[in-house]
């Protein structure tokens, strides 16, 4: 069983704060790392698919970095807004295998 | 991205009955569909992978005779929970994928909450 861990489990920040959270995954047999944003009562929304060590991806105020050698990815949100409140999931994809999800980081942005 | 719907969004049933959950890809030809379930305070766990026109591949520990999957077209997959029991109560969610390239994203439906009494 592959171990994908996300920290923290939950996070409360004030509007305007910048924040980041971590996804740890096995450093062997790496194929891709996926980040999803999941709002309550909605479908998980794909944010990034990262494949290369050192990858940095950005989408608006959200960005992510990837270190496949040490097995971690960071997701950053700059200037958090209440609409950023959601659970952020990462999923590790090993070579020839399927997605293994972490339990997610639940972000609440207070106005 | 693809738009995926699921029906029903929630269902309550009696123990011993069967429940069918539909997953539809509304604007996308889905050659591969995935079924996941999530128990409270746990991560999404893959149950099975189905490819259009062929039998589903089940993950270890998932009973294929209990969780029947039919992927008869590029836009519809169904999951039938047969003879449901309270321990089958969970959140079931499907996703679709266009193929197997490295950057293929999975597009998820909104999920179905199943409660078995």
PDB file of C-alpha atoms in Angstrom:
ATOM      1  CA  UNK A   1       0.000   0.000   0.000  1.00  0.00           C
ATOM      2  CA  UNK A   2       1.434   3.377  -1.037  1.00  0.00           C
ATOM      3  CA  UNK A   3       1.593   6.023   1.659  1.00  0.00           C
ATOM      4  CA  UNK A   4       0.484   9.504   0.650  1.00  0.00           C
ATOM      5  CA  UNK A   5       0.300  11.981   3.489  1.00  0.00           C
ATOM      6  CA  UNK A   6      -0.975  15.514   3.556  1.00  0.00           C
ATOM      7  CA  UNK A   7      -0.376  18.081   6.250  1.00  0.00           C
ATOM      8  CA  UNK A   8      -1.876  19.823   7.971  1.00  0.00           C
ATOM      9  CA  UNK A   9      -5.251  18.025   8.087  1.00  0.00           C
ATOM     10  CA  UNK A  10      -7.012  21.354   8.466  1.00  0.00           C
ATOM     11  CA  UNK A  11      -6.090  24.968   8.392  1.00  0.00           C
ATOM     12  CA  UNK A  12      -7.881  28.206   9.234  1.00  0.00           C
ATOM     13  CA  UNK A  13      -6.489  31.464   7.853  1.00  0.00           C
ATOM     14  CA  UNK A  14      -7.674  35.029   7.574  1.00  0.00           C
ATOM     15  CA  UNK A  15      -8.605  36.591   4.260  1.00  0.00           C
ATOM     16  CA  UNK A  16      -5.484  38.002   2.663  1.00  0.00           C
ATOM     17  CA  UNK A  17      -3.091  35.563   4.331  1.00  0.00           C
ATOM     18  CA  UNK A  18      -0.837  33.421   2.211  1.00  0.00           C
ATOM     19  CA  UNK A  19      -0.664  29.763   3.098  1.00  0.00           C
ATOM     20  CA  UNK A  20       0.855  26.495   2.017  1.00  0.00           C
ATOM     21  CA  UNK A  21       0.466  22.809   2.662  1.00  0.00           C
ATOM     22  CA  UNK A  22       2.385  19.648   1.969  1.00  0.00           C
ATOM     23  CA  UNK A  23       1.897  16.358   0.191  1.00  0.00           C
ATOM     24  CA  UNK A  24       4.404  13.581   0.901  1.00  0.00           C
ATOM     25  CA  UNK A  25       4.641  10.530  -1.320  1.00  0.00           C
ATOM     26  CA  UNK A  26       6.990   7.626  -2.092  1.00  0.00           C
ATOM     27  CA  UNK A  27      10.114   8.745  -3.952  1.00  0.00           C
ATOM     28  CA  UNK A  28      10.358   5.550  -6.006  1.00  0.00           C
ATOM     29  CA  UNK A  29       8.436   4.651  -9.179  1.00  0.00           C
ATOM     30  CA  UNK A  30       7.227   8.225  -9.548  1.00  0.00           C
ATOM     31  CA  UNK A  31       5.023   8.905 -12.568  1.00  0.00           C
ATOM     32  CA  UNK A  32       2.925  11.984 -11.737  1.00  0.00           C
ATOM     33  CA  UNK A  33       1.535  14.009  -8.874  1.00  0.00           C
ATOM     34  CA  UNK A  34      -1.957  15.473  -9.093  1.00  0.00           C
ATOM     35  CA  UNK A  35      -3.523  18.276  -7.063  1.00  0.00           C
ATOM     36  CA  UNK A  36      -7.296  18.688  -6.782  1.00  0.00           C
ATOM     37  CA  UNK A  37      -9.498  21.269  -5.141  1.00  0.00           C
ATOM     38  CA  UNK A  38     -12.753  19.908  -3.662  1.00  0.00           C
ATOM     39  CA  UNK A  39     -15.478  22.234  -2.513  1.00  0.00           C
ATOM     40  CA  UNK A  40     -18.310  20.846  -0.438  1.00  0.00           C
ATOM     41  CA  UNK A  41     -21.163  19.384  -2.538  1.00  0.00           C
ATOM     42  CA  UNK A  42     -19.190  19.828  -5.757  1.00  0.00           C
ATOM     43  CA  UNK A  43     -16.922  17.682  -7.898  1.00  0.00           C
ATOM     44  CA  UNK A  44     -13.192  17.663  -7.209  1.00  0.00           C
ATOM     45  CA  UNK A  45     -11.570  20.082  -9.638  1.00  0.00           C
ATOM     46  CA  UNK A  46      -8.177  19.358 -11.160  1.00  0.00           C
ATOM     47  CA  UNK A  47      -5.574  22.007 -10.367  1.00  0.00           C
ATOM     48  CA  UNK A  48      -2.249  20.610 -11.529  1.00  0.00           C
ATOM     49  CA  UNK A  49      -0.618  17.495 -12.922  1.00  0.00           C
ATOM     50  CA  UNK A  50       3.102  17.541 -12.200  1.00  0.00           C
ATOM     51  CA  UNK A  51       5.539  15.124 -13.741  1.00  0.00           C
ATOM     52  CA  UNK A  52       9.123  16.419 -13.556  1.00  0.00           C
ATOM     53  CA  UNK A  53      11.354  16.969 -10.559  1.00  0.00           C
ATOM     54  CA  UNK A  54      11.587  20.702  -9.965  1.00  0.00           C
ATOM     55  CA  UNK A  55       8.278  21.402 -11.718  1.00  0.00           C
ATOM     56  CA  UNK A  56       6.560  24.596 -10.676  1.00  0.00           C
ATOM     57  CA  UNK A  57       3.027  25.272 -11.826  1.00  0.00           C
ATOM     58  CA  UNK A  58       0.799  28.268 -11.310  1.00  0.00           C
ATOM     59  CA  UNK A  59      -2.895  28.973 -11.730  1.00  0.00           C
ATOM     60  CA  UNK A  60      -3.890  32.448 -10.618  1.00  0.00           C
ATOM     61  CA  UNK A  61      -3.017  32.787  -6.934  1.00  0.00           C
ATOM     62  CA  UNK A  62      -2.344  29.076  -6.526  1.00  0.00           C
ATOM     63  CA  UNK A  63       0.994  27.490  -7.294  1.00  0.00           C
ATOM     64  CA  UNK A  64       2.683  24.169  -6.648  1.00  0.00           C
ATOM     65  CA  UNK A  65       6.194  22.788  -6.573  1.00  0.00           C
ATOM     66  CA  UNK A  66       7.446  19.241  -6.905  1.00  0.00           C
ATOM     67  CA  UNK A  67      10.457  17.386  -5.510  1.00  0.00           C
ATOM     68  CA  UNK A  68      10.395  13.789  -6.697  1.00  0.00           C
ATOM     69  CA  UNK A  69      13.780  12.891  -5.202  1.00  0.00           C
ATOM     70  CA  UNK A  70      12.655  13.571  -1.660  1.00  0.00           C
ATOM     71  CA  UNK A  71       8.991  12.815  -2.280  1.00  0.00           C
ATOM     72  CA  UNK A  72       7.082  15.993  -1.549  1.00  0.00           C
ATOM     73  CA  UNK A  73       5.006  18.686  -3.195  1.00  0.00           C
ATOM     74  CA  UNK A  74       3.932  22.023  -1.799  1.00  0.00           C
ATOM     75  CA  UNK A  75       0.759  23.889  -2.701  1.00  0.00           C
ATOM     76  CA  UNK A  76       0.806  27.634  -2.105  1.00  0.00           C
ATOM     77  CA  UNK A  77      -2.107  30.049  -2.034  1.00  0.00           C
ATOM     78  CA  UNK A  78      -1.252  33.726  -2.143  1.00  0.00           C
ATOM     79  CA  UNK A  79      -3.660  36.241  -0.613  1.00  0.00           C
ATOM     80  CA  UNK A  80      -6.305  33.680   0.427  1.00  0.00           C
ATOM     81  CA  UNK A  81      -9.924  34.534  -0.269  1.00  0.00           C
ATOM     82  CA  UNK A  82     -13.063  33.000   1.298  1.00  0.00           C
ATOM     83  CA  UNK A  83     -13.805  31.297  -2.028  1.00  0.00           C
ATOM     84  CA  UNK A  84     -10.533  29.369  -1.652  1.00  0.00           C
ATOM     85  CA  UNK A  85     -12.131  27.451   1.231  1.00  0.00           C
ATOM     86  CA  UNK A  86     -12.108  23.815   0.158  1.00  0.00           C
ATOM     87  CA  UNK A  87     -10.335  20.526   0.702  1.00  0.00           C
ATOM     88  CA  UNK A  88      -7.144  20.245  -1.290  1.00  0.00           C
ATOM     89  CA  UNK A  89      -6.267  16.720  -2.331  1.00  0.00           C
ATOM     90  CA  UNK A  90      -3.061  15.389  -3.736  1.00  0.00           C
ATOM     91  CA  UNK A  91      -2.812  12.081  -5.561  1.00  0.00           C
ATOM     92  CA  UNK A  92       0.345  10.135  -6.313  1.00  0.00           C
ATOM     93  CA  UNK A  93       0.565   8.157  -9.505  1.00  0.00           C
ATOM     94  CA  UNK A  94       3.214   5.443  -9.654  1.00  0.00           C
ATOM     95  CA  UNK A  95       4.472   4.016 -12.922  1.00  0.00           C
ATOM     96  CA  UNK A  96       1.814   1.798 -14.446  1.00  0.00           C
ATOM     97  CA  UNK A  97      -0.473   2.263 -11.508  1.00  0.00           C
ATOM     98  CA  UNK A  98      -3.497   4.199 -10.449  1.00  0.00           C
ATOM     99  CA  UNK A  99      -3.954   7.297  -8.303  1.00  0.00           C
ATOM    100  CA  UNK A 100      -3.384   7.017  -4.580  1.00  0.00           C
ATOM    101  CA  UNK A 101      -4.950   9.921  -2.733  1.00  0.00           C
ATOM    102  CA  UNK A 102      -4.000  11.619   0.469  1.00  0.00           C
ATOM    103  CA  UNK A 103      -6.685  12.460   3.022  1.00  0.00           C
ATOM    104  CA  UNK A 104      -6.620  16.110   2.038  1.00  0.00           C
ATOM    105  CA  UNK A 105      -6.035  19.440   3.719  1.00  0.00           C
ATOM    106  CA  UNK A 106      -9.228  21.259   4.646  1.00  0.00           C
ATOM    107  CA  UNK A 107      -8.716  25.005   4.235  1.00  0.00           C
ATOM    108  CA  UNK A 108     -11.076  27.565   5.742  1.00  0.00           C
ATOM    109  CA  UNK A 109     -10.525  31.228   4.887  1.00  0.00           C
ATOM    110  CA  UNK A 110     -12.271  33.566   7.285  1.00  0.00           C
ATOM    111  CA  UNK A 111     -13.453  36.949   5.963  1.00  0.00           C
TER     112      UNK A 111
ATOM    113  CA  UNK B   1     -12.335  19.916 -18.734  1.00  0.00           C
ATOM    114  CA  UNK B   2     -14.982  17.235 -18.883  1.00  0.00           C
ATOM    115  CA  UNK B   3     -18.302  17.529 -17.102  1.00  0.00           C
ATOM    116  CA  UNK B   4     -19.296  14.420 -15.189  1.00  0.00           C
ATOM    117  CA  UNK B   5     -22.628  13.838 -13.507  1.00  0.00           C
ATOM    118  CA  UNK B   6     -23.722  11.207 -11.034  1.00  0.00           C
ATOM    119  CA  UNK B   7     -27.172  10.039 -10.131  1.00  0.00           C
ATOM    120  CA  UNK B   8     -28.506   9.864  -7.524  1.00  0.00           C
ATOM    121  CA  UNK B   9     -26.615  12.331  -5.356  1.00  0.00           C
ATOM    122  CA  UNK B  10     -27.759  10.492  -2.258  1.00  0.00           C
ATOM    123  CA  UNK B  11     -29.684   7.322  -1.539  1.00  0.00           C
ATOM    124  CA  UNK B  12     -30.979   5.587   1.561  1.00  0.00           C
ATOM    125  CA  UNK B  13     -31.897   1.929   1.282  1.00  0.00           C
ATOM    126  CA  UNK B  14     -32.717  -1.051   3.432  1.00  0.00           C
ATOM    127  CA  UNK B  15     -30.194  -3.757   4.103  1.00  0.00           C
ATOM    128  CA  UNK B  16     -30.338  -6.486   1.458  1.00  0.00           C
ATOM    129  CA  UNK B  17     -31.503  -4.297  -1.398  1.00  0.00           C
ATOM    130  CA  UNK B  18     -29.469  -3.383  -4.459  1.00  0.00           C
ATOM    131  CA  UNK B  19     -28.608   0.145  -5.455  1.00  0.00           C
ATOM    132  CA  UNK B  20     -27.525   1.385  -8.869  1.00  0.00           C
ATOM    133  CA  UNK B  21     -25.409   4.517  -9.250  1.00  0.00           C
ATOM    134  CA  UNK B  22     -24.947   6.134 -12.657  1.00  0.00           C
ATOM    135  CA  UNK B  23     -21.934   8.082 -13.829  1.00  0.00           C
ATOM    136  CA  UNK B  24     -22.278  10.082 -17.022  1.00  0.00           C
ATOM    137  CA  UNK B  25     -19.691  11.964 -19.025  1.00  0.00           C
ATOM    138  CA  UNK B  26     -21.732  14.799 -20.493  1.00  0.00           C
ATOM    139  CA  UNK B  27     -19.355  16.298 -23.023  1.00  0.00           C
ATOM    140  CA  UNK B  28     -16.481  13.877 -23.254  1.00  0.00           C
ATOM    141  CA  UNK B  29     -15.798  10.447 -24.721  1.00  0.00           C
ATOM    142  CA  UNK B  30     -14.651   8.512 -21.695  1.00  0.00           C
ATOM    143  CA  UNK B  31     -12.666   5.430 -22.656  1.00  0.00           C
ATOM    144  CA  UNK B  32     -11.766   4.792 -19.027  1.00  0.00           C
ATOM    145  CA  UNK B  33     -13.831   5.349 -15.917  1.00  0.00           C
ATOM    146  CA  UNK B  34     -12.888   4.900 -12.296  1.00  0.00           C
ATOM    147  CA  UNK B  35     -15.008   4.207  -9.240  1.00  0.00           C
ATOM    148  CA  UNK B  36     -13.823   5.334  -5.839  1.00  0.00           C
ATOM    149  CA  UNK B  37     -15.317   5.273  -2.386  1.00  0.00           C
ATOM    150  CA  UNK B  38     -14.537   7.346   0.645  1.00  0.00           C
ATOM    151  CA  UNK B  39     -15.299   6.372   4.221  1.00  0.00           C
ATOM    152  CA  UNK B  40     -15.482   9.137   6.847  1.00  0.00           C
ATOM    153  CA  UNK B  41     -12.135  10.735   7.620  1.00  0.00           C
ATOM    154  CA  UNK B  42     -10.376   8.578   5.050  1.00  0.00           C
ATOM    155  CA  UNK B  43      -8.968   9.183   1.605  1.00  0.00           C
ATOM    156  CA  UNK B  44     -10.578   8.367  -1.711  1.00  0.00           C
ATOM    157  CA  UNK B  45      -9.892   4.704  -2.426  1.00  0.00           C
ATOM    158  CA  UNK B  46     -10.041   3.253  -5.910  1.00  0.00           C
ATOM    159  CA  UNK B  47     -12.499   0.383  -6.186  1.00  0.00           C
ATOM    160  CA  UNK B  48     -12.280  -0.479  -9.864  1.00  0.00           C
ATOM    161  CA  UNK B  49     -11.255   0.668 -13.304  1.00  0.00           C
ATOM    162  CA  UNK B  50     -13.457   0.066 -16.294  1.00  0.00           C
ATOM    163  CA  UNK B  51     -12.712   0.459 -19.975  1.00  0.00           C
ATOM    164  CA  UNK B  52     -15.533   0.857 -22.400  1.00  0.00           C
ATOM    165  CA  UNK B  53     -16.626  -2.474 -23.817  1.00  0.00           C
ATOM    166  CA  UNK B  54     -14.548  -4.663 -21.529  1.00  0.00           C
ATOM    167  CA  UNK B  55     -14.711  -6.035 -18.002  1.00  0.00           C
ATOM    168  CA  UNK B  56     -13.787  -3.873 -15.063  1.00  0.00           C
ATOM    169  CA  UNK B  57     -10.552  -4.399 -13.166  1.00  0.00           C
ATOM    170  CA  UNK B  58     -11.161  -4.509  -9.425  1.00  0.00           C
ATOM    171  CA  UNK B  59      -8.732  -3.473  -6.728  1.00  0.00           C
ATOM    172  CA  UNK B  60      -7.639  -5.960  -4.134  1.00  0.00           C
ATOM    173  CA  UNK B  61     -10.274  -6.476  -1.489  1.00  0.00           C
ATOM    174  CA  UNK B  62     -13.177  -5.251  -3.614  1.00  0.00           C
ATOM    175  CA  UNK B  63     -15.703  -7.995  -4.373  1.00  0.00           C
ATOM    176  CA  UNK B  64     -16.570  -7.958  -8.045  1.00  0.00           C
ATOM    177  CA  UNK B  65     -19.787  -9.904  -7.488  1.00  0.00           C
ATOM    178  CA  UNK B  66     -20.953  -7.372  -4.948  1.00  0.00           C
ATOM    179  CA  UNK B  67     -19.991  -4.223  -6.830  1.00  0.00           C
ATOM    180  CA  UNK B  68     -21.120  -4.743 -10.402  1.00  0.00           C
ATOM    181  CA  UNK B  69     -19.741  -2.290 -12.923  1.00  0.00           C
ATOM    182  CA  UNK B  70     -21.057  -1.828 -16.427  1.00  0.00           C
ATOM    183  CA  UNK B  71     -19.363   0.552 -18.873  1.00  0.00           C
ATOM    184  CA  UNK B  72     -21.424  -0.091 -21.972  1.00  0.00           C
ATOM    185  CA  UNK B  73     -20.829   3.227 -23.725  1.00  0.00           C
ATOM    186  CA  UNK B  74     -18.336   6.067 -23.833  1.00  0.00           C
ATOM    187  CA  UNK B  75     -20.652   8.250 -21.787  1.00  0.00           C
ATOM    188  CA  UNK B  76     -22.139   5.961 -19.138  1.00  0.00           C
ATOM    189  CA  UNK B  77     -20.859   3.688 -16.424  1.00  0.00           C
ATOM    190  CA  UNK B  78     -22.992   2.184 -13.683  1.00  0.00           C
ATOM    191  CA  UNK B  79     -22.051   0.776 -10.303  1.00  0.00           C
ATOM    192  CA  UNK B  80     -24.550  -1.570  -8.688  1.00  0.00           C
ATOM    193  CA  UNK B  81     -24.112  -2.369  -5.029  1.00  0.00           C
ATOM    194  CA  UNK B  82     -25.831  -5.717  -4.673  1.00  0.00           C
ATOM    195  CA  UNK B  83     -27.375  -6.849  -1.396  1.00  0.00           C
ATOM    196  CA  UNK B  84     -26.183  -3.719   0.343  1.00  0.00           C
ATOM    197  CA  UNK B  85     -25.343  -3.837   4.052  1.00  0.00           C
ATOM    198  CA  UNK B  86     -24.674  -1.050   6.548  1.00  0.00           C
ATOM    199  CA  UNK B  87     -20.912  -1.471   6.109  1.00  0.00           C
ATOM    200  CA  UNK B  88     -21.370  -0.477   2.452  1.00  0.00           C
ATOM    201  CA  UNK B  89     -22.539   2.956   3.571  1.00  0.00           C
ATOM    202  CA  UNK B  90     -20.034   5.324   2.045  1.00  0.00           C
ATOM    203  CA  UNK B  91     -19.482   8.116  -0.451  1.00  0.00           C
ATOM    204  CA  UNK B  92     -19.094   6.725  -3.972  1.00  0.00           C
ATOM    205  CA  UNK B  93     -17.536   8.909  -6.644  1.00  0.00           C
ATOM    206  CA  UNK B  94     -16.644   8.260 -10.251  1.00  0.00           C
ATOM    207  CA  UNK B  95     -14.111   9.843 -12.542  1.00  0.00           C
ATOM    208  CA  UNK B  96     -13.385   9.706 -16.240  1.00  0.00           C
ATOM    209  CA  UNK B  97     -10.147   9.783 -18.155  1.00  0.00           C
ATOM    210  CA  UNK B  98      -9.583  10.168 -21.856  1.00  0.00           C
ATOM    211  CA  UNK B  99      -6.611   7.872 -22.066  1.00  0.00           C
ATOM    212  CA  UNK B 100      -3.278   6.942 -20.600  1.00  0.00           C
ATOM    213  CA  UNK B 101      -0.897   9.787 -21.349  1.00  0.00           C
ATOM    214  CA  UNK B 102       1.138  11.075 -18.465  1.00  0.00           C
ATOM    215  CA  UNK B 103      -0.646  14.357 -18.055  1.00  0.00           C
ATOM    216  CA  UNK B 104      -4.176  13.004 -18.426  1.00  0.00           C
ATOM    217  CA  UNK B 105      -6.413  14.457 -15.777  1.00  0.00           C
ATOM    218  CA  UNK B 106      -9.240  12.580 -14.176  1.00  0.00           C
ATOM    219  CA  UNK B 107     -12.516  14.474 -14.109  1.00  0.00           C
ATOM    220  CA  UNK B 108     -14.757  13.649 -11.202  1.00  0.00           C
ATOM    221  CA  UNK B 109     -18.468  13.515 -10.691  1.00  0.00           C
ATOM    222  CA  UNK B 110     -20.019  15.097  -7.580  1.00  0.00           C
ATOM    223  CA  UNK B 111     -20.399  11.757  -5.819  1.00  0.00           C
ATOM    224  CA  UNK B 112     -23.233   9.696  -4.337  1.00  0.00           C
ATOM    225  CA  UNK B 113     -23.815   9.323  -0.604  1.00  0.00           C
ATOM    226  CA  UNK B 114     -25.143   5.813   0.129  1.00  0.00           C
ATOM    227  CA  UNK B 115     -26.675   5.035   3.493  1.00  0.00           C
ATOM    228  CA  UNK B 116     -27.770   1.476   4.171  1.00  0.00           C
ATOM    229  CA  UNK B 117     -30.107   1.026   7.110  1.00  0.00           C
TER     230      UNK B 117
END
